[in-house]
Amino acid sequence: MRRFHLLHMAVYGALLFLGLGAKCARAETGADAWLRYLPLEKNAARKYARLPASVVALGDSPVLGSAKSELIRGIRGMLARPLREENSLPHESAIILGTVSALQTAAPTFLEHVDFHGDGFLLATVQLHGVAYFVVTSTSERGVLYGVFALLSRIARGESVSALRETQQPEAPIRWVDQWDNLDGRIERGYAGASIFFENGNVRADLTRAADYARLLASVGINGCAINNVNANPHVLEDSFLPQLARVADVFRPWGVQLSISVDLSSPKVIGGLDTFDPADPNVAEWWKKKVNDIYRLIPDFAGVVVKADSEGRLGPATYARTPADAAKVIARALAPHGGIVFYRAFVYNHHLDWRDPTNDRAKAAYDIFNPLDGKFDDNVIIQIKHGPIDFQVREPVSPLFSGLEKTNEAIELQVTQEYTGQQRHLCFLPPMWKEVLDFDMHAGERRTPVKDIVAGKTFHRPFGGFVAVVNVGMDANWLGHPLAMANLYGYGRLAWNPDLDSTAIAEEWARLSFGNDPAVVQTIAAMLLASWPIYESYTGPLGAGTLTDILGSHFGPGVESSERNGWGQWHRADHHGIGMDRTAATGSGYVDQYRAPVAKMYESLDSTPDELLLFFHHVPYTHVLHSGKTVIQQIYDSHYAGAEAAARLVQQWESLKGQVDEERYQAVLRRLEYQAGHAIVWRDAVCNWFFQISGIVDQHRRVGHYSGRIEAEAMYLEDYLPFEVVPRETASGGKAVECAPPAEKCSAAFRFDGAAGRYEMDVEYFDQSNGKSKFRVLVSDQVVDEWIADDRLPATKPGGDSSTRRRIFGLVLRPGDHIRIEGVPDGEEHAALDYVEIHALPEGSTRP
Ligand code: GCW
C-alpha cells in the first residue's frame, strides 16, 4: 500500500515536472542569478545539436579548470548532455579551451591571426585537418573563462553558435567591484544581509558564498574585488590577519578575480608601532614596503589597495600637510615591484563647510584637490572618481575631474548598491544613468572625448584605467535583496566590458538569462527596468536638486530639509522664494568653470542647462518657467504625482507575469513593488507638502493637501492611542500620527464608514520600525478582515519617512455605517504607530480578489 503510494507520487511528480517544466518550474531563491542553466525547450535545444560532444582544456590551471567545469555544468543543465572530457586534442570534433599560445603549441596552424589581446577572447569554429573544432581562446586564461561564459550565455538566450566567429575585447583593463564590508560582518550601505567575507572580526570559516560571488563576477568579466570597507579597519593589515585574506584570494583565484583590500593610511602608526604615518617619513615608506612584501608572499596575485583619506573623518596626508600624491606614492612604490595598483579615491572633501558662504561648494572639492596634482601620481596609481561631484544622487552632472586629469590614470566609481536610489526596496535600474555619464562628451580634445574613453585610458593614452562599482552583496540568498536589483550588477559588468552596449539590450539579456526567453516575460521585465530610474527620480528629487532624502541618517526616505544649514554641502538652498544651488561663474560658486569651455558654457546659462539639472546649477524662483513650459513648483508637484502613479503601474505590470515566472521570485518581487508603490506615496506627499508649505503656491490641480478617502488616525475615535507630532512634519500625513505608548498594551483607532455600499480597497498607513514587531488587526463590524506583524527590516527606529509603510487590504465589502477599527499591539520601542487610512472604491469590473 505504502509502496504504491510512493510510486504514484513519483509518477505524479514526473508528470507535474514535465507539464510545468518549461514555464514556471521549481521555486527559485535567486541565488543562481543569471547563471541558471535551466533545460531549454526541445525546439530551442535542437539548435545546438551539432555542438561537439567533448571538451579539452589545454592546460590545467585553476582558471582553465573553472572554464572547463563551467562549460560542462552549463551544457548539462541547458541541453541535458554530458560533455566528455579529453586530455589532449582529439581527432574528432571537440570544444577546445586554451590560450593562444597553448593552441599554437598544440597545432601551429590553428589560428591565422589574432585580433584580440589581454582578456579579449575569440569564439570560433575552426577547421583543422578536416575536423571542425569549436575554439574558445584568449591571450589570457581569464579570457578563455570569459569566452566560456559568453558561449553559455548565447545558448541560454537561444542564440545560434554554429559557424560562429565572434571576438570580444573589453574596453579597459580595470573592471572591479568594491564591497564596503566591515570585519564585524556588517556592510556599510549594504541592503542584503551580512557580509559574505567577514564575521565577528575574522574572515568567515565558510567561504562558499565568496566563491559563488567570484563566479558571478567572472561571468560578466569583472577581474578584481576589494573586499572591505573603504572606511578601513587598520586591523586588516595585521600580520595575523593576512593569512585570512589569503583564504579569500584562494577562492577568488579559480575565477580570475584578484583580491584587493582597502587600507587606512594611519596603519603604520595604529598597528605598526611607529609614531607617525607621514608619507614623507622614510620609516613609514619602509613599513609599507615590508607590509606589501608580506602580503605578496601569501598572495602572489594580490591586486593592490584602495585608499580613502582625508574624507569623512578618515585620516590622511593632510595631517602632515602632505598631498594625496605624496600618500599614494609611498604605497605605490611598495606595490610596483609586484605589479600592484593603488586606487586613490577622489572622494575627498571637507564636511564642515560653512553653509552661509555662497562661494563654498562641496562639488568643487575633488577637482580643486586633484587637478593641481595631475602628473604627480606614479603610473600604478589610479584616481577613483565617483561619477558625479557630490555623492551618487539620483541625478548629478558628470564629475569635471574626468577632464581635469590628463597625465594621471582614472577609474570611474559607480554604485550598484542603491544607497540614494531606494536601497533595493525600490526598483531602480541604473544602466541608463550610467550610460548618460559614460557617453557624456567632456570636450577635452579635438574629437569627442566621452567619459568612457577617458577612464579607459584612450583619450590621454594612459597605461591603466577603467571601471569600479560599489556592490555590497550580502548573505541574502538573492545577493542584493531585490531580485530585480541584480540587473544592476549584471549591467555594470556588461558596461565595464563594453560601454557601447545599450541599456535596452542589457535589460533584455538580463531578463532572458534570469527569467527565461518567453517574449512576454522578457518584454515586460525589460520595460519595467528601463522605466524605473526616471520613475524613482520623479517622486524623489527632480530637476537636479539631489535625492531630497534624509542625508543625515539612512539616505532612504524623504528628508527635504536635512541637507540644509549644515556642513555636509549637499545643499539645494530652497527658501520661501526659490530653490537651487547657484554654481555659475558669474554669480555663484564658480563650479561650472571646472568643466572645459563648451561644457561650462552650457551650464553657465539658464537657457542651455537641461531641465533635469537646472537646480544643480542655478537658483531660481519657484515661478521660473522650464523648457517644458511648466513652472518649477508645478513640475515638482506634477512629477511627484506622476511618479507615484507610475510606481503603482509597476505592480500591475508585474502582476501580468503571474504564472509565467516561478512563484518564489514572483512573490518576492511583488512584495517589494507593492512596498515601493506605497512608499512612493509617502515620498510624494512629503516632498509636495514641504514645498507647498515653504512656497505657499498651490498645486494647479489641487491635489497637494487634498486626499480623497483619507481618514487621519488622529481624527479617529481613539482608545489608548495618543496623537503625537512626527518630525519632520511632512513625513506624516497632517504632521501627526497616533501611537500606543507604554503603559498601554493594546490600543485602537476607530471610525464609521460613511460611503456607499460596495467593494473597496483600504490602505492602512503605519510605521514599521526595526526596533520592534508590533501587531495590527483591522476589524469591520467586529469581523477581523486583516492582521499582520510589522516586522520588516527598514532602516528606521522612529516613526517618519523611513518607516512609513502601507498595508493594502483588497476587496473589502463595506456598507454605510460600518464600524472600522484598527487595533495595534506595540512591541519594544515600536509603538504600533498609525498615520491614516485611505478607502477607495474598486473600479467597476475589477478582478482583484
Ligand atoms: O556616500 C557616502 C556614504 C558613506 C561612504 C562614502 C564613501 C563608505 O554615505 O557610507 O563611506 O560615501 O564613498 O566613502
Short mmCIF file of N, CA and C in Angstrom, two decimals, residues 142-196:
data_model
loop_
_atom_site.label_atom_id
_atom_site.label_comp_id
_atom_site.label_asym_id
_atom_site.label_seq_id
_atom_site.Cartn_x
_atom_site.Cartn_y
_atom_site.Cartn_z
N ARG A 142 42.16 33.94 -18.17
CA ARG A 142 40.91 34.57 -17.75
C ARG A 142 40.00 34.81 -18.95
N GLY A 143 40.60 35.22 -20.05
CA GLY A 143 39.83 35.47 -21.26
C GLY A 143 39.15 34.20 -21.76
N VAL A 144 39.81 33.06 -21.60
CA VAL A 144 39.18 31.80 -22.01
C VAL A 144 37.93 31.55 -21.17
N LEU A 145 38.07 31.81 -19.87
CA LEU A 145 36.91 31.66 -18.97
C LEU A 145 35.77 32.59 -19.41
N TYR A 146 36.12 33.83 -19.73
CA TYR A 146 35.09 34.77 -20.18
C TYR A 146 34.43 34.28 -21.47
N GLY A 147 35.23 33.67 -22.32
CA GLY A 147 34.69 33.13 -23.57
C GLY A 147 33.68 32.02 -23.29
N VAL A 148 33.98 31.18 -22.32
CA VAL A 148 33.05 30.11 -21.97
C VAL A 148 31.73 30.69 -21.47
N PHE A 149 31.84 31.69 -20.61
CA PHE A 149 30.60 32.32 -20.11
C PHE A 149 29.80 32.95 -21.26
N ALA A 150 30.51 33.54 -22.21
CA ALA A 150 29.82 34.16 -23.34
C ALA A 150 29.11 33.10 -24.18
N LEU A 151 29.78 31.97 -24.34
CA LEU A 151 29.18 30.88 -25.12
C LEU A 151 27.92 30.37 -24.41
N LEU A 152 28.02 30.15 -23.11
CA LEU A 152 26.87 29.65 -22.35
C LEU A 152 25.73 30.65 -22.35
N SER A 153 26.08 31.93 -22.30
CA SER A 153 25.05 32.97 -22.33
C SER A 153 24.30 32.93 -23.67
N ARG A 154 25.04 32.73 -24.73
CA ARG A 154 24.39 32.65 -26.05
C ARG A 154 23.39 31.51 -26.06
N ILE A 155 23.81 30.38 -25.53
CA ILE A 155 22.93 29.20 -25.55
C ILE A 155 21.69 29.47 -24.68
N ALA A 156 21.93 30.03 -23.50
CA ALA A 156 20.79 30.29 -22.60
C ALA A 156 19.79 31.24 -23.25
N ARG A 157 20.29 32.15 -24.09
CA ARG A 157 19.40 33.12 -24.72
C ARG A 157 18.91 32.65 -26.09
N GLY A 158 19.24 31.41 -26.42
CA GLY A 158 18.73 30.83 -27.66
C GLY A 158 19.40 31.36 -28.91
N GLU A 159 20.60 31.94 -28.77
CA GLU A 159 21.29 32.45 -29.96
C GLU A 159 22.14 31.35 -30.59
N SER A 160 22.21 31.41 -31.89
CA SER A 160 22.94 30.37 -32.61
C SER A 160 24.43 30.41 -32.29
N VAL A 161 25.06 29.24 -32.33
CA VAL A 161 26.51 29.20 -32.15
C VAL A 161 27.19 28.49 -33.32
N SER A 162 26.38 28.15 -34.34
CA SER A 162 27.02 27.43 -35.44
C SER A 162 27.71 28.42 -36.37
N ALA A 163 28.78 27.98 -36.96
CA ALA A 163 29.62 28.80 -37.86
C ALA A 163 29.94 30.14 -37.22
N LEU A 164 30.19 30.09 -35.95
CA LEU A 164 30.40 31.34 -35.20
C LEU A 164 31.84 31.83 -35.34
N ARG A 165 31.99 33.12 -35.46
CA ARG A 165 33.31 33.70 -35.26
C ARG A 165 33.07 35.04 -34.56
N GLU A 166 33.28 35.04 -33.28
CA GLU A 166 32.99 36.25 -32.51
C GLU A 166 34.20 36.62 -31.66
N THR A 167 34.64 37.87 -31.84
CA THR A 167 35.71 38.36 -31.00
C THR A 167 35.12 39.40 -30.06
N GLN A 168 35.51 39.33 -28.80
CA GLN A 168 35.11 40.40 -27.88
C GLN A 168 36.35 40.93 -27.19
N GLN A 169 36.40 42.24 -27.09
CA GLN A 169 37.56 42.88 -26.49
C GLN A 169 37.08 43.83 -25.40
N PRO A 170 37.47 43.63 -24.15
CA PRO A 170 36.99 44.58 -23.14
C PRO A 170 37.58 45.97 -23.35
N GLU A 171 36.80 46.94 -22.96
CA GLU A 171 37.17 48.35 -23.16
C GLU A 171 38.40 48.74 -22.34
N ALA A 172 38.50 48.17 -21.14
CA ALA A 172 39.56 48.65 -20.24
C ALA A 172 40.08 47.50 -19.39
N PRO A 173 41.32 47.61 -18.93
CA PRO A 173 41.87 46.53 -18.11
C PRO A 173 41.26 46.45 -16.71
N ILE A 174 40.80 47.58 -16.19
CA ILE A 174 40.27 47.59 -14.81
C ILE A 174 38.75 47.46 -14.85
N ARG A 175 38.26 46.35 -14.32
CA ARG A 175 36.81 46.14 -14.22
C ARG A 175 36.59 45.52 -12.84
N TRP A 176 36.39 46.39 -11.91
CA TRP A 176 36.43 45.97 -10.50
C TRP A 176 35.13 46.21 -9.78
N VAL A 177 35.02 45.51 -8.65
CA VAL A 177 33.96 45.86 -7.70
C VAL A 177 34.58 46.10 -6.33
N ASP A 178 33.94 46.98 -5.59
CA ASP A 178 34.31 47.21 -4.19
C ASP A 178 33.15 46.73 -3.32
N GLN A 179 33.50 46.20 -2.19
CA GLN A 179 32.49 45.88 -1.17
C GLN A 179 32.82 46.74 0.05
N TRP A 180 31.81 47.27 0.68
CA TRP A 180 32.05 48.07 1.87
C TRP A 180 31.77 47.25 3.13
N ASP A 181 32.39 46.07 3.19
CA ASP A 181 32.14 45.14 4.30
C ASP A 181 33.06 45.46 5.48
N ASN A 182 32.46 45.50 6.65
CA ASN A 182 33.24 45.67 7.88
C ASN A 182 33.63 44.30 8.42
N LEU A 183 34.69 44.28 9.21
CA LEU A 183 35.18 42.99 9.71
C LEU A 183 34.19 42.33 10.66
N ASP A 184 33.29 43.13 11.26
CA ASP A 184 32.31 42.51 12.16
C ASP A 184 31.17 41.84 11.41
N GLY A 185 31.18 41.96 10.09
CA GLY A 185 30.16 41.29 9.29
C GLY A 185 29.06 42.22 8.80
N ARG A 186 29.07 43.45 9.32
CA ARG A 186 28.07 44.38 8.80
C ARG A 186 28.60 45.06 7.53
N ILE A 187 27.71 45.56 6.72
CA ILE A 187 28.14 46.19 5.48
C ILE A 187 27.64 47.63 5.45
N GLU A 188 28.55 48.57 5.30
CA GLU A 188 28.12 49.97 5.20
C GLU A 188 27.37 50.14 3.88
N ARG A 189 26.13 50.63 3.98
CA ARG A 189 25.27 50.80 2.80
C ARG A 189 25.01 49.48 2.08
N GLY A 190 24.94 48.42 2.85
CA GLY A 190 24.57 47.12 2.27
C GLY A 190 23.13 46.81 2.65
N TYR A 191 22.36 46.27 1.72
CA TYR A 191 20.93 46.10 1.95
C TYR A 191 20.47 44.66 1.71
N ALA A 192 21.38 43.71 1.89
CA ALA A 192 21.01 42.33 1.61
C ALA A 192 21.68 41.37 2.59
N GLY A 193 21.67 41.75 3.84
CA GLY A 193 22.19 40.85 4.85
C GLY A 193 23.67 41.07 5.14
N ALA A 194 24.21 40.13 5.89
CA ALA A 194 25.58 40.26 6.41
C ALA A 194 26.62 40.00 5.32
N SER A 195 27.85 40.28 5.69
CA SER A 195 28.98 40.11 4.76
C SER A 195 29.18 38.65 4.36
N ILE A 196 29.53 38.46 3.11
CA ILE A 196 29.88 37.10 2.68
C ILE A 196 31.35 36.81 2.97
#
